Short mmCIF file of C-alpha atoms in Angstrom, two decimals:
data_model
loop_
_atom_site.label_atom_id
_atom_site.label_comp_id
_atom_site.label_asym_id
_atom_site.label_seq_id
_atom_site.Cartn_x
_atom_site.Cartn_y
_atom_site.Cartn_z
CA MET A 17 23.51 41.78 39.38
CA SER A 18 25.87 38.55 39.12
CA PHE A 19 24.96 35.31 37.46
CA ASN A 20 24.27 32.81 40.38
CA PRO A 21 23.32 29.21 39.27
CA ALA A 22 22.77 28.42 42.71
CA ILE A 23 19.35 29.71 42.88
CA LEU A 24 18.45 26.52 40.85
CA THR A 25 19.97 24.06 43.15
CA ASP A 26 18.64 25.86 46.25
CA ASN A 27 15.08 25.14 44.90
CA TRP A 28 15.95 21.89 43.06
CA ARG A 29 12.90 20.02 44.93
CA GLU A 30 10.15 22.20 43.28
CA ILE A 31 12.17 22.25 39.80
CA LEU A 32 12.24 18.48 39.89
CA ASP A 33 8.50 18.17 40.49
CA GLY A 34 7.75 20.73 37.81
CA MET A 35 10.11 18.56 35.34
CA VAL A 36 8.46 15.09 36.40
CA LEU A 37 4.77 16.81 35.65
CA THR A 38 6.01 18.24 32.37
CA ILE A 39 7.50 15.15 31.55
CA LEU A 40 4.49 12.72 32.23
CA ILE A 41 2.07 15.43 30.31
CA TRP A 42 4.34 15.29 27.29
CA VAL A 43 4.72 11.59 27.19
CA ALA A 44 1.10 10.80 28.00
CA GLY A 45 -0.09 13.74 25.64
CA THR A 46 2.09 12.48 22.76
CA ALA A 47 1.24 8.91 23.10
CA ILE A 48 -2.40 9.61 23.37
CA GLY A 49 -2.10 11.86 20.10
CA LEU A 50 -0.30 9.55 17.98
CA ALA A 51 -2.98 6.93 18.70
CA ILE A 52 -5.52 9.73 17.75
CA GLY A 53 -3.68 10.75 14.81
CA LEU A 54 -3.43 7.22 13.41
CA ALA A 55 -6.97 6.48 14.29
CA VAL A 56 -8.06 9.74 12.44
CA ALA A 57 -5.90 9.27 9.34
CA VAL A 58 -7.15 5.45 8.90
CA ILE A 59 -10.81 6.33 9.29
CA GLN A 60 -10.25 9.44 6.71
CA LEU A 61 -8.59 7.24 4.18
CA PHE A 62 -10.51 4.07 4.36
CA THR A 63 -13.90 4.68 5.54
CA ASN A 64 -16.98 6.69 4.15
CA ARG A 65 -17.07 10.44 3.94
CA TRP A 66 -19.82 10.48 6.73
CA LEU A 67 -17.18 9.35 9.19
CA ALA A 68 -14.42 11.42 7.41
CA ALA A 69 -16.19 14.87 7.35
CA PRO A 70 -16.50 15.45 11.12
CA LEU A 71 -12.85 14.47 11.72
CA ALA A 72 -11.53 16.78 9.03
CA PHE A 73 -13.38 19.60 10.91
CA TYR A 74 -11.76 18.36 13.94
CA VAL A 75 -8.39 18.64 12.32
CA ALA A 76 -9.23 22.08 10.80
CA VAL A 77 -10.14 23.60 14.20
CA MET A 78 -7.24 22.28 16.16
CA ARG A 79 -4.56 23.43 13.55
CA GLY A 80 -6.25 26.56 12.96
CA THR A 81 -6.71 27.91 16.53
CA PRO A 82 -4.27 28.79 19.02
CA PHE A 83 -3.28 26.01 21.66
CA LEU A 84 -3.61 28.58 24.23
CA ILE A 85 -7.38 28.93 23.52
CA GLN A 86 -8.22 25.13 23.32
CA LEU A 87 -6.94 24.59 26.74
CA PHE A 88 -9.01 27.45 28.16
CA VAL A 89 -12.28 25.97 26.30
CA ILE A 90 -11.33 22.52 27.67
CA TYR A 91 -10.75 23.31 31.28
CA TYR A 92 -12.73 26.62 31.68
CA GLY A 93 -15.54 25.77 29.11
CA GLY A 94 -15.70 22.14 29.99
CA PRO A 95 -17.64 22.26 33.07
CA PHE A 96 -20.68 23.91 30.78
CA PHE A 97 -20.81 20.63 29.07
CA GLY A 98 -20.46 18.53 31.99
CA LEU A 99 -16.92 18.04 31.74
CA ASP A 100 -15.09 18.88 34.98
CA LEU A 101 -11.47 17.95 34.60
CA THR A 102 -8.42 18.37 36.66
CA PRO A 103 -5.94 20.81 35.21
CA MET A 104 -3.69 17.96 34.92
CA VAL A 105 -6.14 15.64 32.97
CA ALA A 106 -7.46 18.80 30.98
CA GLY A 107 -3.73 19.73 29.87
CA THR A 108 -3.16 16.17 28.83
CA ALA A 109 -6.24 15.72 26.99
CA GLY A 110 -5.50 19.21 25.40
CA LEU A 111 -2.11 18.49 24.37
CA ALA A 112 -3.24 14.95 22.84
CA LEU A 113 -6.22 16.60 20.79
CA TYR A 114 -3.88 19.25 19.63
CA GLY A 115 -0.97 16.99 18.57
CA GLY A 116 -3.41 14.50 17.41
CA ALA A 117 -4.71 16.80 14.61
CA TYR A 118 -0.97 17.10 13.39
CA PHE A 119 -0.15 13.75 13.65
CA SER A 120 -3.11 12.59 11.68
CA GLU A 121 -1.90 14.86 8.75
CA ILE A 122 1.46 13.11 9.07
CA PHE A 123 0.00 9.60 8.96
CA ARG A 124 -2.08 10.42 5.95
CA ALA A 125 0.93 11.48 4.21
CA GLY A 126 2.76 8.27 5.08
CA PHE A 127 -0.18 6.08 3.91
CA LEU A 128 -0.35 7.99 0.66
CA SER A 129 3.42 7.50 0.36
CA VAL A 130 3.08 3.70 -0.12
CA PRO A 131 2.49 2.82 -3.89
CA PRO A 132 -1.09 1.65 -4.56
CA GLY A 133 0.13 -1.37 -6.56
CA GLN A 134 1.47 -2.69 -3.15
CA ILE A 135 -2.06 -2.20 -1.75
CA GLU A 136 -3.84 -3.89 -4.86
CA ALA A 137 -1.41 -6.93 -4.50
CA ALA A 138 -2.55 -7.41 -0.73
CA ARG A 139 -6.25 -7.12 -1.70
CA MET A 140 -5.95 -9.96 -4.44
CA MET A 141 -4.57 -12.07 -1.94
CA GLY A 142 -7.39 -11.54 0.08
CA ILE A 143 -5.90 -9.80 2.96
CA GLY A 144 -8.20 -7.53 5.06
CA ARG A 145 -7.95 -3.76 5.25
CA LEU A 146 -6.52 -3.72 8.69
CA ASP A 147 -3.95 -6.09 8.09
CA ILE A 148 -2.90 -4.08 4.88
CA VAL A 149 -2.40 -1.17 7.25
CA ARG A 150 -0.57 -2.84 9.80
CA HIS A 151 1.68 -5.31 7.84
CA VAL A 152 1.91 -3.32 4.33
CA GLN A 153 1.81 0.00 4.67
CA LEU A 154 2.76 1.25 8.44
CA PRO A 155 6.06 -0.51 8.23
CA GLN A 156 7.16 1.02 5.01
CA MET A 157 5.77 4.21 5.88
CA LEU A 158 7.27 4.68 9.43
CA VAL A 159 10.47 5.21 7.95
CA ILE A 160 9.52 8.13 5.94
CA ILE A 161 7.40 9.81 8.49
CA LEU A 162 9.42 9.07 11.58
CA PRO A 163 11.43 12.56 11.08
CA ALA A 164 8.13 14.34 10.93
CA LEU A 165 6.64 12.55 14.13
CA ALA A 166 9.95 13.24 16.04
CA ASN A 167 9.60 17.19 15.11
CA MET A 168 6.07 17.21 16.26
CA THR A 169 6.76 15.42 19.79
CA VAL A 170 9.39 18.18 20.16
CA LEU A 171 7.00 20.88 19.42
CA LEU A 172 4.76 19.21 21.99
CA SER A 173 7.28 19.38 24.73
CA LYS A 174 7.45 22.98 24.27
CA GLU A 175 3.54 23.47 24.26
CA THR A 176 3.52 22.09 27.55
CA ALA A 177 4.68 25.42 28.80
CA VAL A 178 1.50 26.76 27.85
CA LEU A 179 -0.25 24.54 30.54
CA SER A 180 0.50 27.20 33.34
CA VAL A 181 -2.13 28.94 32.29
CA ILE A 182 -4.77 26.40 33.50
CA THR A 183 -2.79 26.21 36.71
CA VAL A 184 -0.70 23.06 35.75
CA ASN A 185 2.60 23.51 38.04
CA GLU A 186 4.46 22.78 34.98
CA LEU A 187 8.37 23.00 34.77
CA THR A 188 8.16 26.47 33.16
CA SER A 189 5.60 27.75 35.51
CA VAL A 190 7.79 26.51 38.53
CA VAL A 191 11.05 27.88 37.29
CA GLN A 192 9.63 31.38 36.13
CA SER A 193 7.85 31.78 39.42
CA ILE A 194 11.46 31.12 41.10
CA GLY A 195 12.84 33.61 38.57
CA SER A 196 10.42 36.55 39.52
CA THR A 197 10.78 36.20 43.24
CA THR A 198 14.61 36.00 43.20
CA PHE A 199 14.85 38.25 40.34
CA ALA A 200 17.41 35.77 38.79
CA PHE A 201 15.94 35.96 35.44
CA ALA A 202 19.06 35.05 33.46
CA GLU A 203 19.58 31.62 35.33
CA THR A 204 15.99 30.54 35.24
CA LEU A 205 15.61 31.24 31.51
CA LEU A 206 18.75 29.73 30.49
CA PHE A 207 18.19 26.80 32.55
CA LEU A 208 14.52 26.53 30.86
CA ALA A 209 16.13 26.58 27.40
CA LEU A 210 18.81 24.05 28.29
CA VAL A 211 16.13 21.72 29.46
CA TYR A 212 13.74 22.02 26.42
CA TRP A 213 16.81 21.68 24.21
CA ALA A 214 17.81 18.39 26.06
CA PHE A 215 14.23 17.07 25.33
CA LEU A 216 15.25 17.80 21.60
CA GLU A 217 18.35 15.83 21.62
CA ILE A 218 16.82 12.94 23.59
CA VAL A 219 13.93 12.58 20.83
CA THR A 220 16.07 13.16 18.00
CA ALA A 221 18.44 10.15 19.21
CA ALA A 222 15.79 8.06 19.61
CA ALA A 223 14.40 8.70 16.13
CA ARG A 224 17.58 7.93 14.91
CA ARG A 225 17.81 4.55 16.21
CA LEU A 226 14.19 3.65 15.77
CA GLU A 227 14.65 4.72 11.81
CA LYS A 228 17.53 2.31 11.70
CA ARG A 229 15.63 -0.30 13.01
CA VAL A 230 12.43 0.05 11.07
CA GLY A 231 14.64 1.06 7.85
CA ARG A 232 16.67 -2.10 7.63
CA PHE A 233 15.25 -3.13 4.16
CA MET A 234 15.93 0.36 2.82
CA LEU A 235 19.73 0.19 3.87
CA ARG A 236 20.17 -2.97 2.48
CA THR A 237 18.97 -1.42 -0.82
CA GLN A 238 22.26 0.68 -0.82
CA SER A 239 24.50 -2.04 -0.08
CA MET B 21 0.80 -32.63 -20.56
CA THR B 22 -3.11 -33.21 -21.50
CA ALA B 23 -3.93 -35.42 -18.28
CA HIS B 24 -6.50 -32.74 -17.23
CA PRO B 25 -9.77 -33.69 -18.50
CA VAL B 26 -11.27 -30.31 -19.98
CA ALA B 27 -14.58 -29.37 -18.59
CA ASN B 28 -16.33 -28.25 -21.39
CA SER B 29 -19.46 -27.39 -19.39
CA ARG B 30 -19.03 -24.18 -17.47
CA PRO B 31 -15.80 -21.66 -18.01
CA ILE B 32 -14.05 -20.73 -15.16
CA ILE B 33 -13.99 -16.98 -16.49
CA ASP B 34 -16.96 -15.99 -18.07
CA VAL B 35 -16.90 -12.40 -19.50
CA ARG B 36 -20.77 -11.14 -20.65
CA GLY B 37 -21.11 -7.75 -22.53
CA VAL B 38 -18.61 -5.95 -20.33
CA TRP B 39 -18.12 -2.09 -20.53
CA LYS B 40 -15.94 0.01 -18.62
CA ARG B 41 -16.04 3.85 -18.66
CA PHE B 42 -13.63 6.21 -17.05
CA GLY B 43 -15.76 9.38 -16.96
CA ALA B 44 -16.67 10.05 -20.55
CA ALA B 45 -13.64 7.71 -22.17
CA GLU B 46 -14.98 4.25 -23.21
CA VAL B 47 -12.32 1.80 -22.60
CA LEU B 48 -14.32 -1.36 -22.88
CA LYS B 49 -17.16 -1.71 -25.38
CA GLY B 50 -19.02 -4.72 -24.69
CA ILE B 51 -16.60 -7.46 -24.13
CA ASP B 52 -17.51 -11.18 -24.20
CA LEU B 53 -14.91 -13.69 -23.27
CA ALA B 54 -14.97 -17.26 -21.96
CA ILE B 55 -11.97 -18.94 -20.38
CA ARG B 56 -11.99 -22.72 -19.72
CA LYS B 57 -9.96 -24.83 -17.34
CA SER B 58 -6.44 -25.51 -18.28
CA GLU B 59 -6.76 -23.16 -21.24
CA VAL B 60 -4.20 -20.46 -21.78
CA THR B 61 -5.51 -17.14 -23.29
CA CYS B 62 -3.34 -14.38 -24.50
CA ILE B 63 -4.71 -10.97 -24.81
CA ILE B 64 -2.70 -8.84 -27.27
CA GLY B 65 -3.21 -5.27 -28.62
CA PRO B 66 -1.98 -1.97 -28.84
CA SER B 67 -1.42 0.04 -25.94
CA GLY B 68 -4.53 1.83 -24.70
CA SER B 69 -6.53 -0.54 -26.34
CA GLY B 70 -8.20 -1.83 -22.86
CA LYS B 71 -6.43 -5.01 -22.78
CA SER B 72 -4.90 -4.19 -19.22
CA THR B 73 -8.33 -2.79 -18.04
CA LEU B 74 -10.08 -5.93 -19.18
CA LEU B 75 -7.75 -8.19 -16.95
CA ARG B 76 -7.95 -5.48 -13.88
CA CYS B 77 -11.94 -6.00 -14.56
CA ILE B 78 -11.71 -9.85 -14.36
CA ALA B 79 -9.90 -9.44 -10.98
CA PHE B 80 -12.27 -6.47 -9.76
CA LEU B 81 -9.06 -4.32 -9.39
CA GLU B 82 -11.41 -2.08 -11.44
CA GLU B 83 -15.28 -1.87 -11.26
CA TYR B 84 -16.89 -2.84 -14.80
CA SER B 85 -19.33 -0.24 -15.63
CA GLU B 86 -21.75 -2.52 -17.37
CA GLY B 87 -22.23 -6.23 -17.91
CA GLU B 88 -21.41 -9.21 -15.93
CA ILE B 89 -18.14 -11.03 -15.05
CA TYR B 90 -18.66 -14.70 -13.46
CA ILE B 91 -15.78 -16.50 -11.78
CA GLU B 92 -16.58 -20.33 -11.58
CA GLY B 93 -20.29 -19.69 -11.91
CA GLU B 94 -20.34 -16.72 -9.21
CA LEU B 95 -21.08 -12.96 -10.48
CA LEU B 96 -18.10 -10.88 -9.40
CA GLY B 97 -18.53 -7.73 -7.57
CA PHE B 98 -22.14 -7.23 -7.49
CA ALA B 99 -25.47 -8.85 -6.75
CA LEU B 100 -28.55 -8.67 -8.93
CA GLU B 101 -31.65 -7.47 -7.50
CA ASN B 102 -34.92 -6.90 -9.37
CA GLY B 103 -32.62 -6.55 -12.45
CA LYS B 104 -30.65 -4.01 -11.06
CA ARG B 105 -26.82 -4.40 -9.86
CA ARG B 106 -25.69 -3.54 -6.56
CA ARG B 107 -22.04 -3.56 -5.35
CA VAL B 108 -21.35 -6.09 -2.74
CA SER B 109 -19.05 -5.71 0.22
CA ASP B 110 -15.18 -6.03 -0.16
CA ALA B 111 -15.38 -9.40 1.81
CA GLU B 112 -17.63 -10.59 -0.95
CA VAL B 113 -15.50 -9.66 -3.67
CA ALA B 114 -12.73 -11.26 -1.76
CA ARG B 115 -14.63 -14.35 -1.41
CA VAL B 116 -15.61 -14.61 -5.04
CA ARG B 117 -12.12 -13.85 -6.47
CA ARG B 118 -10.02 -16.20 -3.99
CA ASN B 119 -9.27 -18.40 -6.42
CA VAL B 120 -7.70 -15.85 -8.84
CA GLY B 121 -4.13 -15.15 -8.81
CA PHE B 122 -2.66 -11.81 -10.39
CA VAL B 123 0.67 -11.29 -11.62
CA PHE B 124 1.52 -7.45 -12.11
CA GLN B 125 3.69 -5.75 -14.52
CA GLN B 126 5.44 -3.98 -11.84
CA PHE B 127 5.68 -6.92 -9.77
CA ASN B 128 4.26 -5.16 -6.50
CA LEU B 129 6.31 -7.08 -3.88
CA TRP B 130 6.36 -5.66 -0.51
CA PRO B 131 9.81 -4.22 -0.24
CA HIS B 132 10.19 -4.52 3.58
CA MET B 133 9.67 -8.27 3.44
CA THR B 134 12.07 -10.97 2.23
CA ALA B 135 11.15 -13.21 -0.70
CA LEU B 136 10.06 -15.90 1.55
CA GLU B 137 7.91 -13.28 3.62
CA ASN B 138 6.27 -11.95 0.63
CA VAL B 139 4.89 -15.41 -0.25
CA ALA B 140 4.30 -16.70 3.31
CA MET B 141 2.61 -13.45 4.90
CA PRO B 142 -0.69 -13.83 2.73
CA LEU B 143 -1.10 -17.46 3.54
CA LYS B 144 -0.97 -16.35 7.23
CA LEU B 145 -3.11 -13.42 7.01
CA ALA B 146 -5.66 -14.43 4.50
CA ARG B 147 -5.69 -18.42 5.05
CA GLY B 148 -5.12 -18.55 8.63
CA ILE B 149 -2.02 -21.08 7.99
CA ALA B 150 0.21 -21.08 10.97
CA ARG B 151 3.51 -19.84 10.78
CA GLU B 152 5.82 -23.06 10.18
CA ASP B 153 3.50 -24.24 7.27
CA ALA B 154 3.28 -21.18 5.75
CA ALA B 155 7.02 -20.89 5.69
CA LYS B 156 7.38 -24.40 4.47
CA ARG B 157 4.72 -23.99 1.59
CA ALA B 158 6.26 -20.41 0.63
CA ARG B 159 9.70 -22.28 0.30
CA ALA B 160 8.35 -25.05 -1.86
CA MET B 161 6.96 -22.16 -4.02
CA LEU B 162 10.00 -20.48 -4.32
CA GLU B 163 11.84 -23.63 -5.38
CA LYS B 164 9.11 -24.02 -7.98
CA VAL B 165 10.32 -20.81 -9.94
CA GLY B 166 13.91 -21.39 -9.09
CA LEU B 167 14.45 -19.21 -6.23
CA GLY B 168 14.78 -21.74 -3.30
CA HIS B 169 18.36 -20.05 -2.90
CA ARG B 170 17.05 -16.63 -2.70
CA ALA B 171 14.49 -17.03 0.09
CA GLU B 172 16.17 -14.62 2.49
CA ALA B 173 16.74 -11.90 -0.10
CA TYR B 174 15.01 -8.53 -0.08
CA PRO B 175 13.29 -7.39 -3.40
CA SER B 176 15.95 -4.80 -3.85
CA GLN B 177 18.56 -7.37 -3.87
CA LEU B 178 16.75 -9.33 -6.54
CA SER B 179 16.59 -8.54 -10.42
CA GLY B 180 13.54 -7.78 -12.09
CA GLY B 181 13.24 -11.34 -13.33
CA GLN B 182 13.61 -12.66 -10.10
CA GLN B 183 11.35 -10.25 -8.52
CA GLN B 184 8.51 -11.39 -10.98
CA ARG B 185 9.29 -14.74 -10.46
CA VAL B 186 8.46 -14.18 -6.77
CA GLY B 187 5.49 -12.43 -7.54
CA ILE B 188 4.21 -15.62 -9.37
CA ALA B 189 5.18 -17.57 -6.49
CA ARG B 190 3.34 -15.47 -4.16
CA ALA B 191 0.17 -16.00 -6.24
CA LEU B 192 0.67 -19.56 -6.95
CA ALA B 193 0.98 -20.01 -3.00
CA MET B 194 -2.70 -19.46 -2.71
CA GLU B 195 -3.56 -22.08 -4.88
CA PRO B 196 -5.28 -20.39 -7.52
CA HIS B 197 -7.43 -21.97 -10.24
CA ILE B 198 -6.79 -19.27 -12.56
CA MET B 199 -3.66 -17.08 -12.86
CA LEU B 200 -3.88 -13.41 -14.54
CA PHE B 201 -0.73 -12.19 -15.82
CA ASP B 202 -0.64 -8.31 -16.58
CA GLU B 203 2.13 -7.76 -19.16
CA PRO B 204 4.43 -9.81 -16.40
CA THR B 205 7.82 -8.90 -18.81
CA SER B 206 7.14 -5.59 -19.94
CA ALA B 207 9.10 -4.19 -17.04
CA LEU B 208 12.16 -6.19 -17.39
CA ASP B 209 15.47 -5.99 -19.26
CA PRO B 210 15.50 -8.01 -22.48
CA GLU B 211 17.66 -10.85 -21.09
CA LEU B 212 15.60 -11.48 -18.06
CA VAL B 213 12.26 -12.03 -20.13
CA GLY B 214 13.22 -15.53 -20.80
CA GLU B 215 13.35 -16.75 -17.36
CA VAL B 216 10.01 -15.60 -16.47
CA LEU B 217 8.33 -16.81 -19.57
CA GLN B 218 9.86 -20.26 -18.85
CA VAL B 219 7.95 -20.33 -15.46
CA MET B 220 4.85 -19.37 -17.08
CA ARG B 221 5.44 -22.00 -20.07
CA ASP B 222 6.02 -24.82 -17.00
CA LEU B 223 2.66 -23.54 -15.51
CA ALA B 224 0.90 -23.92 -18.71
CA ALA B 225 2.36 -27.45 -19.16
CA GLU B 226 1.19 -28.45 -15.80
CA GLY B 227 -2.60 -27.38 -16.87
CA MET B 228 -2.89 -24.00 -15.06
CA THR B 229 -5.54 -21.91 -16.45
CA MET B 230 -4.06 -18.63 -17.64
CA ALA B 231 -5.04 -15.21 -19.14
CA VAL B 232 -2.00 -13.39 -20.26
CA VAL B 233 -1.90 -9.71 -21.28
CA THR B 234 1.27 -9.73 -23.35
CA HIS B 235 3.50 -8.00 -26.04
CA GLU B 236 5.47 -11.42 -26.37
CA MET B 237 4.11 -12.53 -29.75
CA GLY B 238 6.29 -15.76 -29.69
CA PHE B 239 4.94 -16.78 -26.32
CA ALA B 240 1.50 -16.31 -27.53
CA ALA B 241 2.13 -18.25 -30.79
CA GLN B 242 3.79 -21.30 -28.88
CA VAL B 243 1.90 -21.35 -25.36
CA ALA B 244 -1.62 -19.84 -26.09
CA ASP B 245 -4.81 -22.09 -26.79
CA THR B 246 -6.55 -18.75 -27.58
CA VAL B 247 -5.41 -15.41 -28.88
CA VAL B 248 -7.62 -12.34 -28.26
CA PHE B 249 -6.86 -9.32 -30.39
CA ILE B 250 -8.32 -6.29 -28.54
CA ASP B 251 -8.55 -2.98 -30.49
CA ARG B 252 -10.21 0.14 -29.28
CA GLY B 253 -12.29 -1.72 -26.54
CA VAL B 254 -13.61 -4.42 -28.74
CA ILE B 255 -12.50 -8.06 -29.37
CA ALA B 256 -11.49 -7.43 -33.10
CA ALA B 257 -10.05 -11.03 -33.61
CA SER B 258 -9.69 -14.16 -31.64
CA GLY B 259 -9.19 -17.88 -32.27
CA SER B 260 -6.14 -20.30 -32.44
CA PRO B 261 -2.59 -18.71 -32.58
CA ASP B 262 -2.65 -19.99 -36.27
CA GLU B 263 -5.94 -18.17 -36.96
CA VAL B 264 -4.89 -15.08 -35.52
CA PHE B 265 -1.27 -14.79 -36.43
CA ARG B 266 -1.70 -16.19 -39.86
CA LYS B 267 -5.31 -16.37 -41.22
CA ASP B 268 -7.43 -13.43 -39.91
CA GLU B 269 -7.79 -10.39 -42.12
CA ASN B 270 -8.69 -7.86 -39.74
CA PRO B 271 -6.68 -4.64 -41.18
CA ARG B 272 -6.13 -3.46 -37.57
CA LEU B 273 -4.62 -6.86 -36.50
CA ARG B 274 -2.49 -6.96 -39.51
CA GLN B 275 -1.32 -3.44 -38.81
CA PHE B 276 -0.59 -4.29 -35.61
CA LEU B 277 1.29 -7.49 -36.15
CA GLN B 278 3.56 -5.69 -38.95
CA ASN B 279 4.43 -2.99 -36.61
CA TYR B 280 5.32 -5.76 -34.05
CA PHE B 281 7.61 -7.64 -36.46
CA GLU B 282 9.16 -4.46 -37.99
CA ARG B 283 10.37 -3.36 -34.52
CA ASN B 284 11.59 -6.75 -33.76
CA VAL B 285 13.55 -7.39 -36.84
CA PHE B 286 16.95 -5.39 -36.74
CA TRP B 287 19.06 -7.55 -39.25
CA GLN B 288 17.92 -9.13 -42.34
CA GLY B 289 21.34 -9.29 -43.83
CA SER B 290 20.10 -7.83 -46.95
CA GLY B 291 22.76 -5.12 -46.94
CA ASP B 292 20.06 -2.20 -46.00
CA VAL B 293 21.69 -1.88 -42.36
CA ALA B 294 24.73 0.32 -42.35
CA VAL B 295 27.10 -0.93 -40.07
CA PRO B 296 30.04 1.59 -39.39
#
């Protein structure tokens, strides 16, 4: 058996479609997941326990059960609850709900990292709760939680591979089927590994740049 | 400067029978205290006596357990219904204490904003003042505390004394009727204490109503109209600086002052300090 990367270029059209789908689901799922995570953290920390308790349950379920099973429940179980979703929508929603639970924990840790005295000062000035979140807490905590957010984003890129079980033709399923029909397992697996690794590098580079931007005030501390 | 007619009628702050408990610990045990317009009240006492807790209750940074605190005639934090008190909303708390400024021991500046932004941001967010006007007023306040030239600096680029002066400017920009200072110089290196006290002296001379929790007895003796000595949760002595520092014979007060002076006298020239 010879190593023949031409297998990949011969099927570039299918592979490109798969990759576009993967990136779409990944980006949309991450963006929605970040919004869910932030909302969950804010509600848990700053409102009453009647709102916080069900959210704690949501976070526990998403963190405590395999993503694979969550996808099955949403896609195959959804119709029993009147939720008839396309594979693409079910997959994106699943990724967002799964990521959102983890993101909420990261945001929660971030909120707690801002010294309470700064919040007291803002309250004494008559600044509203949401304005305190936006202008006092978020800008400071972002510097601290960016690496953790980037880490979770990278993990989500790899979780998209699970979506093949609900018939989404994302990158991994496309490339694997090419591999099994042509028996070019080494080429296809190596290619997959390199693509997901590239995702990691892109996210890491973006996070570094963002870190420098939001962390300007911290860099000045050291000068 | 006594151009301000003293309104004897109604105190700006009226504390009546206030208790504060943290679980089983009773930190304040029935405090009565009235602060009138343009008066400077210095609150002294041993650490753990409850003096900071009292100030934080007056700002409603702590909920008091019992009693009443009135700010310019309005009950703070609670509404009375059939003799029972009910906690009011945060927005209502903010409304009643809108004219109260607070200066913290640890400054509590926002580190991701410049000095100017620290002063201007609350004006924009809490008072709805337009950007330009907020910046203008913020600059004027920084100049008032002698920091006009440091407006673009971040807190981490300022000395402790400068940071605390920004903290004072930030509170002043909201045009408070009373300023509360919680040990404003306790976190400062000794050589930086003077610049902050000077700003506070200037404020007092302008007629600002002030309540100051402090260990600076010199400041209290020179600037205060009333000195209040708190010990183990009660006001154990109060009166003019002369009455409290010289005349009052409360043994706990005398012991407290004795300790203070012993700590601060390091050289008496009497030969009892060995110099290598």
